CSV table of C-alpha atoms and ligand atoms in Angstrom, one decimal:
chain,number,residue,atom,x,y,z
A,1,UNK,CA,0.9,19.6,-20.3
A,2,UNK,CA,0.1,18.5,-23.8
A,3,UNK,CA,-2.4,15.8,-24.8
A,4,UNK,CA,-0.1,14.3,-27.6
A,5,UNK,CA,-2.7,11.5,-28.5
A,6,UNK,CA,-5.7,9.8,-27.4
A,7,UNK,CA,-5.1,5.9,-27.5
A,8,UNK,CA,-7.5,3.0,-28.1
A,9,UNK,CA,-7.6,0.2,-25.6
A,10,UNK,CA,-9.5,-2.9,-25.5
A,11,UNK,CA,-11.8,-1.4,-23.3
A,12,UNK,CA,-12.5,1.9,-25.1
A,13,UNK,CA,-11.6,0.7,-28.6
A,14,UNK,CA,-12.3,3.8,-30.8
A,15,UNK,CA,-9.9,6.5,-31.1
A,16,UNK,CA,-10.8,9.9,-30.8
A,17,UNK,CA,-12.7,9.7,-27.8
A,18,UNK,CA,-10.5,11.1,-25.1
A,19,UNK,CA,-12.6,13.0,-22.6
A,20,UNK,CA,-15.7,11.2,-24.1
A,21,UNK,CA,-15.3,7.6,-22.6
A,22,UNK,CA,-12.8,8.5,-19.9
A,23,UNK,CA,-10.1,6.6,-22.3
A,24,UNK,CA,-6.7,6.9,-22.1
A,25,UNK,CA,-4.1,9.2,-23.4
A,26,UNK,CA,-0.4,10.0,-23.9
A,27,UNK,CA,0.2,13.3,-22.1
A,28,UNK,CA,3.9,14.8,-21.9
A,29,UNK,CA,4.7,17.0,-19.0
A,30,UNK,CA,6.7,19.5,-19.7
A,31,UNK,CA,8.7,22.1,-17.2
A,32,UNK,CA,5.4,21.6,-15.3
A,33,UNK,CA,5.5,23.7,-11.9
A,34,UNK,CA,2.6,23.3,-9.0
A,35,UNK,CA,2.2,26.1,-6.6
A,36,UNK,CA,3.1,24.9,-2.9
A,37,UNK,CA,-0.7,26.6,-2.2
A,38,UNK,CA,-2.0,23.5,-4.9
A,39,UNK,CA,-0.1,20.8,-2.9
A,40,UNK,CA,-1.9,17.7,-1.4
A,41,UNK,CA,-0.6,16.4,1.1
A,42,UNK,CA,3.6,16.7,2.4
A,43,UNK,CA,6.1,17.1,-0.5
A,44,UNK,CA,7.3,13.8,-1.3
A,45,UNK,CA,4.6,12.0,-0.1
A,46,UNK,CA,3.0,10.7,-3.2
A,47,UNK,CA,3.8,7.4,-3.4
A,48,UNK,CA,2.1,6.8,0.0
A,49,UNK,CA,-0.6,8.5,-0.9
A,50,UNK,CA,-1.5,6.3,-4.1
A,51,UNK,CA,-0.6,3.0,-1.6
A,52,UNK,CA,-3.5,4.5,0.5
A,53,UNK,CA,-5.1,4.4,-1.8
A,54,UNK,CA,-5.0,1.6,-3.6
A,55,UNK,CA,-5.8,-0.9,-0.5
A,56,UNK,CA,-9.5,0.6,-0.5
A,57,UNK,CA,-9.5,0.8,-4.1
A,58,UNK,CA,-8.8,-3.0,-4.9
A,59,UNK,CA,-11.3,-4.5,-3.0
A,60,UNK,CA,-13.7,-2.1,-4.8
A,61,UNK,CA,-12.7,-3.5,-8.2
A,62,UNK,CA,-13.4,-6.9,-6.4
A,63,UNK,CA,-16.5,-6.2,-5.3
A,64,UNK,CA,-17.9,-5.1,-8.7
A,65,UNK,CA,-16.0,-7.9,-10.3
A,66,UNK,CA,-18.8,-10.0,-8.3
A,67,UNK,CA,-21.5,-8.4,-9.7
A,68,UNK,CA,-19.7,-9.2,-13.2
A,69,UNK,CA,-19.0,-12.9,-12.3
A,70,UNK,CA,-23.0,-13.4,-11.2
A,71,UNK,CA,-24.5,-11.7,-14.5
A,72,UNK,CA,-22.8,-13.4,-17.3
A,73,UNK,CA,-23.5,-17.1,-14.6
A,74,UNK,CA,-26.7,-15.9,-15.1
A,75,UNK,CA,-26.4,-15.8,-18.8
A,76,UNK,CA,-24.4,-19.0,-19.0
A,77,UNK,CA,-27.0,-21.4,-17.1
A,78,UNK,CA,-29.7,-19.3,-18.9
A,79,UNK,CA,-28.5,-20.6,-22.5
A,80,UNK,CA,-27.7,-24.1,-21.2
A,81,UNK,CA,-31.6,-24.6,-21.0
A,82,UNK,CA,-32.5,-23.6,-24.3
A,83,UNK,CA,-30.0,-24.1,-26.6
A,84,UNK,CA,-30.1,-27.8,-28.1
A,85,UNK,CA,-27.7,-29.8,-29.6
A,86,UNK,CA,-27.5,-33.0,-30.9
A,87,UNK,CA,-31.3,-33.8,-29.5
A,88,UNK,CA,-30.7,-32.4,-25.4
A,89,UNK,CA,-30.1,-29.1,-24.2
A,90,UNK,CA,-27.2,-27.8,-23.5
A,91,UNK,CA,-27.5,-28.1,-19.6
A,92,UNK,CA,-27.6,-31.7,-20.2
A,93,UNK,CA,-23.6,-31.9,-21.4
A,94,UNK,CA,-21.0,-32.7,-18.6
A,95,UNK,CA,-18.8,-30.2,-19.9
A,96,UNK,CA,-21.6,-27.9,-19.0
A,97,UNK,CA,-22.6,-29.2,-15.7
A,98,UNK,CA,-18.7,-28.6,-15.2
A,99,UNK,CA,-18.5,-25.2,-16.3
A,100,UNK,CA,-21.6,-24.6,-14.2
A,101,UNK,CA,-20.4,-26.1,-10.9
A,102,UNK,CA,-17.1,-24.6,-11.5
A,103,UNK,CA,-18.5,-20.9,-11.7
A,104,UNK,CA,-20.4,-21.3,-8.9
A,105,UNK,CA,-17.4,-22.7,-6.7
A,106,UNK,CA,-15.2,-20.1,-7.5
A,107,UNK,CA,-17.8,-17.3,-7.1
A,108,UNK,CA,-18.5,-18.4,-3.6
A,109,UNK,CA,-15.0,-19.0,-2.6
A,110,UNK,CA,-14.5,-15.2,-3.9
A,111,UNK,CA,-17.6,-13.9,-2.6
A,112,UNK,CA,-16.4,-15.5,1.0
A,113,UNK,CA,-12.4,-14.3,0.4
A,114,UNK,CA,-13.9,-10.5,-0.7
A,115,UNK,CA,-15.9,-10.4,2.8
A,116,UNK,CA,-13.3,-12.0,4.9
A,117,UNK,CA,-10.6,-9.2,3.5
A,118,UNK,CA,-13.5,-6.7,3.8
A,119,UNK,CA,-13.7,-7.6,7.6
A,120,UNK,CA,-10.5,-7.4,7.8
A,121,UNK,CA,-9.9,-4.3,6.9
A,122,UNK,CA,-12.5,-2.8,8.5
A,123,UNK,CA,-11.2,-4.7,12.2
A,124,UNK,CA,-7.4,-4.3,11.9
A,125,UNK,CA,-6.6,-1.4,8.6
A,126,UNK,CA,-5.9,-1.4,5.1
A,127,UNK,CA,-2.4,-2.6,5.7
A,128,UNK,CA,-2.8,-5.2,8.3
A,129,UNK,CA,-5.1,-6.8,5.4
A,130,UNK,CA,-2.9,-6.2,2.4
A,131,UNK,CA,-2.5,-10.4,1.8
A,132,UNK,CA,-6.0,-10.2,2.2
A,133,UNK,CA,-6.7,-8.2,-0.6
A,134,UNK,CA,-3.8,-9.2,-3.1
A,135,UNK,CA,-4.9,-13.1,-2.6
A,136,UNK,CA,-8.9,-11.9,-3.8
A,137,UNK,CA,-7.0,-8.9,-6.1
A,138,UNK,CA,-5.5,-12.1,-8.4
A,139,UNK,CA,-8.1,-14.8,-7.5
A,140,UNK,CA,-11.3,-12.4,-7.8
A,141,UNK,CA,-10.0,-11.0,-11.4
A,142,UNK,CA,-9.3,-14.6,-12.5
A,143,UNK,CA,-12.7,-16.5,-11.7
A,144,UNK,CA,-14.3,-12.9,-13.2
A,145,UNK,CA,-12.8,-14.0,-16.4
A,146,UNK,CA,-13.1,-17.4,-16.3
A,147,UNK,CA,-17.1,-17.2,-15.7
A,148,UNK,CA,-17.1,-14.7,-18.4
A,149,UNK,CA,-15.0,-16.7,-20.7
A,150,UNK,CA,-17.6,-19.8,-20.0
A,151,UNK,CA,-20.8,-17.8,-20.7
A,152,UNK,CA,-19.2,-16.1,-24.0
A,153,UNK,CA,-18.3,-19.6,-25.1
A,154,UNK,CA,-21.5,-21.1,-24.4
A,155,UNK,CA,-23.5,-18.1,-26.7
A,156,UNK,CA,-21.1,-19.0,-29.5
A,157,UNK,CA,-20.7,-16.5,-32.3
A,158,UNK,CA,-23.8,-14.4,-30.1
A,159,UNK,CA,-21.6,-13.9,-27.4
A,160,UNK,CA,-18.9,-12.5,-29.4
A,161,UNK,CA,-21.5,-10.3,-31.0
A,162,UNK,CA,-22.3,-6.7,-29.4
A,163,UNK,CA,-26.0,-8.2,-29.2
A,164,UNK,CA,-25.0,-9.1,-25.8
A,165,UNK,CA,-22.3,-7.3,-23.1
A,166,UNK,CA,-20.4,-10.6,-22.4
A,167,UNK,CA,-17.9,-9.3,-25.1
A,168,UNK,CA,-17.6,-5.9,-23.1
A,169,UNK,CA,-17.6,-7.9,-20.2
A,170,UNK,CA,-14.8,-10.0,-21.1
A,171,UNK,CA,-12.5,-7.1,-22.5
A,172,UNK,CA,-13.5,-5.9,-19.2
A,173,UNK,CA,-12.5,-8.9,-17.4
A,174,UNK,CA,-8.9,-8.9,-19.7
A,175,UNK,CA,-7.7,-5.4,-18.1
A,176,UNK,CA,-9.0,-6.9,-14.5
A,177,UNK,CA,-5.5,-9.1,-14.2
A,178,UNK,CA,-3.5,-6.8,-14.4
A,179,UNK,CA,-4.3,-3.2,-14.0
A,180,UNK,CA,-3.6,-2.2,-9.8
A,181,UNK,CA,-1.0,-4.9,-10.2
A,182,UNK,CA,-0.7,-7.3,-11.8
A,183,UNK,CA,-1.6,-11.1,-11.1
A,184,UNK,CA,1.8,-12.0,-10.9
A,185,UNK,CA,2.9,-9.5,-8.3
A,186,UNK,CA,-0.2,-10.0,-5.9
A,187,UNK,CA,1.0,-13.2,-6.2
A,188,UNK,CA,4.5,-12.7,-5.6
A,189,UNK,CA,3.3,-10.9,-2.5
A,190,UNK,CA,0.7,-13.1,-1.2
A,191,UNK,CA,4.3,-15.6,-1.2
A,192,UNK,CA,6.8,-13.7,0.2
A,193,UNK,CA,4.3,-13.0,2.7
A,194,UNK,CA,3.5,-16.9,3.3
A,195,UNK,CA,7.2,-17.6,3.1
A,196,UNK,CA,8.0,-15.4,6.1
A,197,UNK,CA,6.5,-17.8,8.5
A,198,UNK,CA,8.9,-20.8,7.3
A,199,UNK,CA,12.2,-21.3,7.5
A,200,UNK,CA,14.5,-23.9,6.8
A,201,UNK,CA,15.3,-26.9,8.1
A,202,UNK,CA,18.2,-27.9,9.8
A,203,UNK,CA,20.6,-30.1,7.5
A,204,UNK,CA,18.3,-29.1,4.5
A,205,UNK,CA,16.7,-32.8,5.6
A,206,UNK,CA,12.4,-32.2,5.5
A,207,UNK,CA,10.9,-31.6,8.8
A,208,UNK,CA,8.8,-34.8,7.6
A,209,UNK,CA,11.3,-37.1,6.9
A,210,UNK,CA,9.9,-40.3,8.0
A,211,UNK,CA,13.2,-42.0,8.5
A,212,UNK,CA,14.2,-39.1,10.7
A,213,UNK,CA,11.0,-39.0,12.9
A,214,UNK,CA,11.2,-42.4,13.9
A,215,UNK,CA,14.5,-42.6,14.7
A,216,UNK,CA,13.5,-39.1,17.3
A,217,UNK,CA,10.4,-40.6,18.3
A,218,UNK,CA,12.7,-44.0,19.3
A,219,UNK,CA,15.0,-42.0,21.1
A,220,UNK,CA,12.2,-39.8,23.1
A,221,UNK,CA,10.2,-42.5,24.1
A,222,UNK,CA,13.4,-45.1,24.7
A,223,UNK,CA,12.0,-45.9,28.4
A,224,UNK,CA,8.7,-46.6,27.5
A,225,UNK,CA,9.5,-48.9,24.6
A,226,UNK,CA,12.1,-50.3,26.8
A,227,UNK,CA,9.6,-50.7,29.2
A,228,UNK,CA,6.8,-52.8,26.9
A,229,UNK,CA,10.1,-54.8,25.1
A,230,UNK,CA,10.7,-56.1,28.9
A,231,UNK,CA,7.0,-57.1,29.7
A,232,UNK,CA,6.9,-59.3,26.3
B,1,FAD,C1,-7.6,-0.3,-18.5
B,1,FAD,C2,-6.8,-0.2,-17.6
B,1,FAD,C3,-6.9,1.3,-16.1
B,1,FAD,C4,-6.0,1.5,-15.7
B,1,FAD,N1,-6.1,2.5,-15.0
B,1,FAD,C5,-5.1,2.8,-13.7
B,1,FAD,C6,-5.6,4.3,-12.6
B,1,FAD,O1,-6.7,4.4,-12.9
B,1,FAD,N2,-4.5,4.6,-12.2
B,1,FAD,C7,-2.8,4.3,-12.5
B,1,FAD,O2,-2.2,4.2,-12.0
B,1,FAD,N3,-2.7,3.3,-13.5
B,1,FAD,C8,-3.6,2.5,-14.1
B,1,FAD,N4,-3.7,1.5,-14.8
B,1,FAD,C9,-2.1,0.8,-15.2
B,1,FAD,C10,-2.0,-0.3,-14.5
B,1,FAD,O3,-2.1,-0.3,-13.2
B,1,FAD,C11,-0.7,-0.5,-14.8
B,1,FAD,O4,-0.7,-1.4,-16.3
B,1,FAD,C12,-0.3,-2.0,-14.0
B,1,FAD,O5,-0.1,-1.8,-12.9
B,1,FAD,C13,1.1,-2.9,-15.0
B,1,FAD,O6,1.3,-2.2,-15.1
B,1,FAD,P1,2.4,-2.0,-16.7
B,1,FAD,O7,1.2,-1.8,-17.6
B,1,FAD,O8,3.6,-1.2,-16.5
B,1,FAD,O9,3.4,-3.4,-17.0
B,1,FAD,P2,4.5,-4.1,-16.7
B,1,FAD,O10,5.1,-3.4,-15.2
B,1,FAD,O11,5.8,-4.0,-17.9
B,1,FAD,O12,4.3,-5.3,-16.6
B,1,FAD,C14,3.9,-6.4,-18.0
B,1,FAD,C15,3.6,-7.6,-17.7
B,1,FAD,O13,5.1,-7.9,-16.7
B,1,FAD,C16,4.9,-9.1,-16.0
B,1,FAD,N5,5.6,-8.6,-14.6
B,1,FAD,C17,5.5,-7.6,-14.0
B,1,FAD,N6,6.1,-7.4,-13.0
B,1,FAD,C18,6.6,-8.6,-12.8
B,1,FAD,C19,6.5,-9.3,-11.1
B,1,FAD,N7,7.3,-8.7,-10.3
B,1,FAD,N8,7.3,-10.8,-12.0
B,1,FAD,C20,6.5,-11.4,-12.8
B,1,FAD,N9,6.0,-11.2,-13.9
B,1,FAD,C21,5.9,-9.9,-13.6
B,1,FAD,C22,3.3,-9.2,-15.8
B,1,FAD,O14,2.7,-10.5,-16.9
B,1,FAD,C23,2.8,-8.1,-16.4
B,1,FAD,O15,1.3,-8.3,-16.7
B,1,FAD,C24,-4.8,1.1,-16.0
B,1,FAD,C25,-4.3,0.0,-16.6
B,1,FAD,C26,-5.3,-0.4,-17.6
B,1,FAD,C27,-5.0,-1.3,-18.5
């Protein structure tokens, strides 16, 4: 096993930190053989084990992201109260009020979705909760990203500096949108599962096509219509 080089990332931009900051590295495996008594689980079952780990792993990410979002949200609100622009606190600007309201709504939705996914995992197991886990994986990552971004924006240059934790939170939030599966892949999983519950309509006429439905209703209730018209 050869550690070729330490790779700086947005999370740990300092090179040469391998083993110190939990950084990432390029590792080359050449002719590596694992003794049979070191085998974890069955031979060839590695992918399955990784998949089993990913469901519970993702929900823990989502819980941590709620904490990060909440901390950034507190900073956003605090800053709005003491920083003034054009004679009034930022809290009185409609854009900032929108940020606060949108962040609160998104965080509330993410918290309930996380709780629901965790409840379903407890009640029915991780594989039954695949859709709920995928939903909160991409939604929770985006909520954290958006809330941290707004908190950073309202702090201006101070938010961009290392005097506040926001720049580190922003780098952390950016990675969340692709580790343990990029947003696109989770959206794909969710959409595929949902579409299994639908089918194309016969003759490509939409189920809700009004003229077709009206005609079907006329045929179905012809007797009643006839009776009503006769009374007229
Ligand atoms: C900080 C960090 C920590 C990580 N930790 C771990 C770890 O502990 N264990 C581990 O195994 N891995 C880990 N990873 C790896 C991570 O899971 C992968 O980076 C991630 O799954 C994306 O794979 P990739 O980098 O090969 O990108 P690619 O697969 O090349 O994807 C790149 C982009 O292509 C697009 N894309 C990919 N697939 C589709 C699709 N089906 N439809 C539409 N667009 C698509 C998306 O925009 C995606 O972001 C970590 C990554 C980071 C950044």
